Amino acid sequence: DPKQGNILSFFKQV
Amino acid sequence: MLELRLVQGSLLKKVLEAIKDLVTDANFDCSATGFSLQAMDSSHVALVALLLRSEGFEHYRCDRNISMGMNLNNMSKMLKCAGNDDIITIKGDDGSDTITFMFESPTQDKIADFEMKLMDIDSEHLGIPEAEYHAIVRMPSAEFSRICKDLSSIGDTVVISVTKEGVKFSTRGDIGAANIVLRQNTTVDKPEEATIIEMNEPVSLTFALRYMNSFTKATPLSSMVTISLSSELPVVVEYKIAEMGYVRFYLAPKIEE
């Protein structure tokens, strides 16, 4: 099954 | 000093209903631009971004940028006490650990004050880059809600694919499989019934239906929803809030290992 991605791997903290 | 008077108070009630199940606690930020929020769900799979622009308020006073931590369930409890036609004013004093919601009936014959305790929340603020999306689908929000609900009775995930044929929503589960295809349709009586598909490149992504269904709680805010897809990015599900701003949900895709 595909693995759930994480928002933090796409958008970085500012 | 903070004083935000929203004549269409029902908008704030609808915003809370749209986001309170996704996010438990969040900082509301108040600045000259408007009243905004950015928060992730506890598992960091989805992010919600809300903006209510200052121009959309009848009266908007915010002397300095301020961030106020609120428990959204408690805020929802208080806003449920406002009538749908009520004018809602949010009031806060510098250094106070509470915020006041004032509800005025349209005829001014009932005025209520609800004071809510604020909380300290450590939250990360994420930079969301401007992006070129491979495909943008604009469709009736009620139709999107129906599709998510229908598919979640069959499977746990939805594959959203955009090709020149249209947009396809697919799922698969123990009992079988389902595919729903929508084609572009602009020959409708009302603009809010149209389905408009802009495609730069074909795209296909897999998402957890549980989150999509949670996003559709924003359906009462807008007759249309915009779904922006790119293979390298979280999907954006946007509900515009008339004259005022938007609530945007970002959902990280499921990725093949």
CSV table of C-alpha atoms in Angstrom, one decimal:
chain,number,residue,atom,x,y,z
A,1,ASP,CA,0.0,0.0,0.0
A,2,PRO,CA,1.2,3.5,-0.6
A,3,LYS,CA,2.6,5.3,2.4
A,4,GLN,CA,0.9,8.5,3.8
A,5,GLY,CA,3.1,11.6,3.1
A,6,ASN,CA,3.7,14.3,5.6
A,7,ILE,CA,3.0,18.0,5.2
A,8,LEU,CA,6.4,18.9,6.8
A,9,SER,CA,8.2,17.1,4.0
A,10,PHE,CA,6.6,19.6,1.5
A,11,PHE,CA,6.4,22.9,3.4
A,12,LYS,CA,9.2,24.2,5.5
A,13,GLN,CA,9.0,26.1,8.8
A,14,VAL,CA,9.4,29.8,8.5
B,1,MET,CA,-6.9,46.4,21.6
B,2,LEU,CA,-8.7,44.3,19.2
B,3,GLU,CA,-12.3,44.7,17.9
B,4,LEU,CA,-13.6,42.9,14.9
B,5,ARG,CA,-17.2,43.3,13.9
B,6,LEU,CA,-18.6,40.8,11.5
B,7,VAL,CA,-22.1,41.5,10.3
B,8,GLN,CA,-22.5,38.1,8.7
B,9,GLY,CA,-21.7,36.3,11.9
B,10,SER,CA,-22.8,32.9,10.4
B,11,LEU,CA,-19.6,32.9,8.4
B,12,LEU,CA,-17.5,32.5,11.5
B,13,LYS,CA,-19.8,29.8,12.8
B,14,LYS,CA,-19.4,27.9,9.5
B,15,VAL,CA,-15.6,28.4,9.5
B,16,LEU,CA,-15.4,26.8,13.0
B,17,GLU,CA,-17.6,23.9,11.9
B,18,ALA,CA,-15.3,23.4,8.9
B,19,ILE,CA,-12.1,23.1,10.8
B,20,LYS,CA,-12.8,22.1,14.4
B,21,ASP,CA,-12.6,18.3,13.7
B,22,LEU,CA,-9.3,18.6,11.9
B,23,VAL,CA,-7.5,20.8,14.3
B,24,THR,CA,-7.9,20.9,18.1
B,25,ASP,CA,-5.9,24.0,19.2
B,26,ALA,CA,-4.7,26.8,17.0
B,27,ASN,CA,-3.3,30.3,17.0
B,28,PHE,CA,-5.5,32.9,15.4
B,29,ASP,CA,-3.4,35.7,14.0
B,30,CYS,CA,-4.7,39.2,13.8
B,31,SER,CA,-3.0,41.9,11.7
B,32,ALA,CA,-3.8,44.8,9.4
B,33,THR,CA,-4.4,42.2,6.6
B,34,GLY,CA,-7.1,40.3,8.5
B,35,PHE,CA,-7.9,37.5,10.8
B,36,SER,CA,-6.1,34.3,9.9
B,37,LEU,CA,-5.1,30.9,11.0
B,38,GLN,CA,-2.6,28.3,9.9
B,39,ALA,CA,-2.6,24.9,11.6
B,40,MET,CA,-1.9,21.2,11.0
B,41,ASP,CA,-3.8,18.2,12.2
B,42,SER,CA,-2.1,16.3,14.9
B,43,SER,CA,-0.5,13.8,12.5
B,44,HIS,CA,0.9,16.5,10.2
B,45,VAL,CA,-0.9,15.0,7.2
B,46,ALA,CA,-3.2,18.0,6.5
B,47,LEU,CA,-2.9,21.7,7.0
B,48,VAL,CA,-5.6,24.3,7.1
B,49,ALA,CA,-5.1,28.0,6.2
B,50,LEU,CA,-7.9,30.5,6.8
B,51,LEU,CA,-8.0,34.2,5.9
B,52,LEU,CA,-10.8,36.6,6.7
B,53,ARG,CA,-9.6,39.9,5.2
B,54,SER,CA,-10.0,43.1,7.3
B,55,GLU,CA,-12.1,44.7,4.5
B,56,GLY,CA,-14.7,42.1,5.0
B,57,PHE,CA,-15.4,43.3,8.6
B,58,GLU,CA,-17.8,46.2,9.2
B,59,HIS,CA,-15.4,47.4,11.8
B,60,TYR,CA,-11.8,46.2,12.1
B,61,ARG,CA,-9.5,47.4,14.8
B,62,CYS,CA,-6.2,45.6,15.5
B,63,ASP,CA,-3.6,47.9,17.0
B,64,ARG,CA,-0.8,45.5,16.8
B,65,ASN,CA,-0.1,42.0,15.3
B,66,ILE,CA,-1.4,39.5,17.8
B,67,SER,CA,-1.5,35.7,18.0
B,68,MET,CA,-4.3,34.2,20.1
B,69,GLY,CA,-4.3,30.5,21.0
B,70,MET,CA,-7.7,29.0,21.1
B,71,ASN,CA,-9.2,25.6,21.6
B,72,LEU,CA,-11.4,25.2,18.5
B,73,ASN,CA,-13.9,22.9,20.2
B,74,ASN,CA,-14.5,25.5,23.0
B,75,MET,CA,-14.7,28.3,20.4
B,76,SER,CA,-17.3,26.3,18.5
B,77,LYS,CA,-19.3,25.8,21.6
B,78,MET,CA,-19.4,29.5,22.2
B,79,LEU,CA,-20.2,30.4,18.5
B,80,LYS,CA,-23.0,27.9,18.5
B,81,CYS,CA,-24.7,30.2,21.0
B,82,ALA,CA,-24.9,32.9,18.3
B,83,GLY,CA,-27.9,33.0,16.1
B,84,ASN,CA,-27.4,32.5,12.4
B,85,ASP,CA,-28.5,36.2,11.8
B,86,ASP,CA,-26.4,37.6,14.6
B,87,ILE,CA,-23.7,40.1,14.2
B,88,ILE,CA,-20.5,38.8,15.9
B,89,THR,CA,-17.9,41.0,17.4
B,90,ILE,CA,-14.5,39.6,18.6
B,91,LYS,CA,-13.0,41.7,21.3
B,92,GLY,CA,-9.6,41.4,23.1
B,93,ASP,CA,-7.5,43.6,25.3
B,94,ASP,CA,-3.7,43.7,25.3
B,95,GLY,CA,-2.2,41.3,27.7
B,96,SER,CA,-5.5,39.6,28.5
B,97,ASP,CA,-5.7,35.9,28.7
B,98,THR,CA,-9.3,35.9,27.5
B,99,ILE,CA,-11.2,36.9,24.4
B,100,THR,CA,-14.9,38.0,24.2
B,101,PHE,CA,-17.4,37.1,21.5
B,102,MET,CA,-20.3,39.5,21.4
B,103,PHE,CA,-23.5,38.4,19.7
B,104,GLU,CA,-26.1,41.0,18.6
B,105,SER,CA,-29.4,40.0,17.2
B,106,PRO,CA,-30.3,41.8,13.9
B,107,THR,CA,-32.9,43.9,15.7
B,108,GLN,CA,-30.5,44.8,18.6
B,109,ASP,CA,-33.0,43.4,21.2
B,110,LYS,CA,-30.6,40.7,22.4
B,111,ILE,CA,-27.0,41.2,23.2
B,112,ALA,CA,-24.8,38.5,24.6
B,113,ASP,CA,-21.2,38.4,25.8
B,114,PHE,CA,-19.2,35.1,25.9
B,115,GLU,CA,-15.7,35.2,27.3
B,116,MET,CA,-13.3,32.5,26.4
B,117,LYS,CA,-10.0,31.6,27.9
B,118,LEU,CA,-7.0,31.8,25.6
B,119,MET,CA,-4.2,29.3,25.7
B,120,ASP,CA,-0.5,29.2,24.9
B,121,ILE,CA,0.2,27.2,21.8
B,122,ASP,CA,3.6,26.4,20.3
B,123,SER,CA,2.9,26.2,16.7
B,124,GLU,CA,5.1,26.0,13.6
B,125,HIS,CA,4.3,28.4,10.9
B,126,LEU,CA,5.0,26.9,7.5
B,127,GLY,CA,5.9,28.7,4.3
B,128,ILE,CA,3.6,27.7,1.5
B,129,PRO,CA,5.3,28.4,-1.8
B,130,GLU,CA,3.4,29.8,-4.8
B,131,ALA,CA,3.1,26.9,-7.2
B,132,GLU,CA,2.1,26.1,-10.7
B,133,TYR,CA,-0.4,23.3,-10.5
B,134,HIS,CA,-0.6,20.6,-13.1
B,135,ALA,CA,-4.4,20.7,-13.0
B,136,ILE,CA,-7.1,22.8,-11.4
B,137,VAL,CA,-10.6,21.5,-11.0
B,138,ARG,CA,-13.4,23.9,-10.1
B,139,MET,CA,-16.7,22.1,-9.3
B,140,PRO,CA,-19.9,22.4,-7.2
B,141,SER,CA,-18.9,21.9,-3.5
B,142,ALA,CA,-22.0,19.7,-2.9
B,143,GLU,CA,-21.0,17.4,-5.7
B,144,PHE,CA,-17.4,17.0,-4.3
B,145,SER,CA,-18.9,16.3,-0.9
B,146,ARG,CA,-21.2,13.7,-2.3
B,147,ILE,CA,-18.4,12.0,-4.2
B,148,CYS,CA,-16.1,11.8,-1.1
B,149,LYS,CA,-19.0,10.4,1.0
B,150,ASP,CA,-20.0,7.9,-1.6
B,151,LEU,CA,-16.4,6.6,-2.2
B,152,SER,CA,-15.7,6.3,1.5
B,153,SER,CA,-18.4,3.7,1.8
B,154,ILE,CA,-16.3,1.5,-0.6
B,155,GLY,CA,-12.7,2.3,0.2
B,156,ASP,CA,-10.3,4.3,2.4
B,157,THR,CA,-8.3,6.1,-0.3
B,158,VAL,CA,-9.2,8.1,-3.4
B,159,VAL,CA,-7.2,8.3,-6.6
B,160,ILE,CA,-7.8,11.7,-8.3
B,161,SER,CA,-6.7,11.7,-11.9
B,162,VAL,CA,-7.0,14.5,-14.3
B,163,THR,CA,-6.6,13.8,-18.1
B,164,LYS,CA,-8.0,15.5,-21.1
B,165,GLU,CA,-11.1,13.3,-20.7
B,166,GLY,CA,-12.0,14.9,-17.4
B,167,VAL,CA,-11.4,14.3,-13.7
B,168,LYS,CA,-11.7,10.8,-12.3
B,169,PHE,CA,-12.2,9.8,-8.6
B,170,SER,CA,-11.5,6.2,-8.0
B,171,THR,CA,-11.5,3.9,-4.9
B,172,ARG,CA,-11.1,0.2,-4.2
B,173,GLY,CA,-12.0,-1.8,-1.1
B,174,ASP,CA,-13.0,-5.2,0.2
B,175,ILE,CA,-16.4,-5.1,-1.4
B,176,GLY,CA,-15.3,-3.8,-4.8
B,177,ALA,CA,-14.3,-0.7,-6.6
B,178,ALA,CA,-15.8,2.6,-7.8
B,179,ASN,CA,-14.9,5.2,-10.5
B,180,ILE,CA,-16.6,8.5,-10.9
B,181,VAL,CA,-15.7,10.6,-13.9
B,182,LEU,CA,-16.7,14.3,-14.3
B,183,ARG,CA,-16.3,16.0,-17.6
B,184,GLN,CA,-16.0,19.8,-18.0
B,185,ASN,CA,-19.5,21.2,-18.1
B,186,THR,CA,-19.9,24.9,-18.6
B,187,THR,CA,-23.3,24.8,-20.3
B,188,VAL,CA,-25.3,25.2,-17.1
B,189,ASP,CA,-27.9,27.7,-16.0
B,190,LYS,CA,-26.0,29.0,-13.0
B,191,PRO,CA,-22.2,29.5,-12.8
B,192,GLU,CA,-22.1,27.6,-9.5
B,193,GLU,CA,-23.2,24.4,-11.2
B,194,ALA,CA,-20.3,24.4,-13.7
B,195,THR,CA,-17.4,22.0,-13.6
B,196,ILE,CA,-14.3,23.6,-15.1
B,197,ILE,CA,-11.1,21.6,-15.6
B,198,GLU,CA,-7.8,23.4,-16.4
B,199,MET,CA,-5.1,20.9,-17.2
B,200,ASN,CA,-1.5,21.8,-18.0
B,201,GLU,CA,-0.3,18.2,-17.6
B,202,PRO,CA,-2.1,15.0,-16.7
B,203,VAL,CA,-1.8,14.2,-13.0
B,204,SER,CA,-2.8,11.3,-10.7
B,205,LEU,CA,-2.5,11.3,-6.9
B,206,THR,CA,-3.8,9.2,-4.1
B,207,PHE,CA,-5.3,10.6,-0.9
B,208,ALA,CA,-6.9,9.4,2.3
B,209,LEU,CA,-10.6,9.8,2.1
B,210,ARG,CA,-11.0,10.4,5.8
B,211,TYR,CA,-9.3,13.8,5.4
B,212,MET,CA,-11.2,14.7,2.2
B,213,ASN,CA,-14.4,14.0,4.0
B,214,SER,CA,-13.3,16.2,6.9
B,215,PHE,CA,-12.6,19.1,4.4
B,216,THR,CA,-16.1,18.8,3.0
B,217,LYS,CA,-17.4,20.2,6.3
B,218,ALA,CA,-16.6,23.5,4.7
B,219,THR,CA,-19.2,23.0,2.0
B,220,PRO,CA,-21.7,25.4,3.6
B,221,LEU,CA,-19.2,28.2,3.1
B,222,SER,CA,-19.1,28.1,-0.6
B,223,SER,CA,-21.1,26.7,-3.5
B,224,MET,CA,-17.9,26.0,-5.4
B,225,VAL,CA,-14.7,24.2,-4.4
B,226,THR,CA,-11.3,24.4,-6.2
B,227,ILE,CA,-9.0,21.4,-6.2
B,228,SER,CA,-5.4,22.1,-7.3
B,229,LEU,CA,-3.2,19.1,-8.1
B,230,SER,CA,0.5,18.7,-8.8
B,231,SER,CA,2.5,15.5,-8.7
B,232,GLU,CA,5.1,17.0,-6.3
B,233,LEU,CA,2.8,18.8,-3.9
B,234,PRO,CA,0.0,18.4,-1.4
B,235,VAL,CA,-3.4,18.9,-3.0
B,236,VAL,CA,-5.2,22.2,-2.2
B,237,VAL,CA,-8.9,22.1,-1.6
B,238,GLU,CA,-10.1,25.6,-1.5
B,239,TYR,CA,-13.5,27.1,-0.4
B,240,LYS,CA,-13.7,30.8,-1.1
B,241,ILE,CA,-15.6,32.8,1.6
B,242,ALA,CA,-17.6,35.4,-0.3
B,243,GLU,CA,-16.0,38.9,-0.2
B,244,MET,CA,-13.8,37.9,2.7
B,245,GLY,CA,-11.2,35.3,1.9
B,246,TYR,CA,-10.9,31.6,2.0
B,247,VAL,CA,-10.4,28.4,3.8
B,248,ARG,CA,-7.7,26.2,2.2
B,249,PHE,CA,-7.0,22.6,3.1
B,250,TYR,CA,-3.7,21.1,2.1
B,251,LEU,CA,-3.4,17.3,2.1
B,252,ALA,CA,-0.2,15.3,1.6
B,253,PRO,CA,-0.6,12.6,-0.9
B,254,LYS,CA,0.0,8.9,-0.3
B,255,ILE,CA,3.3,7.9,-1.9
B,256,GLU,CA,4.3,4.6,-3.4
B,257,GLU,CA,7.2,3.1,-1.4
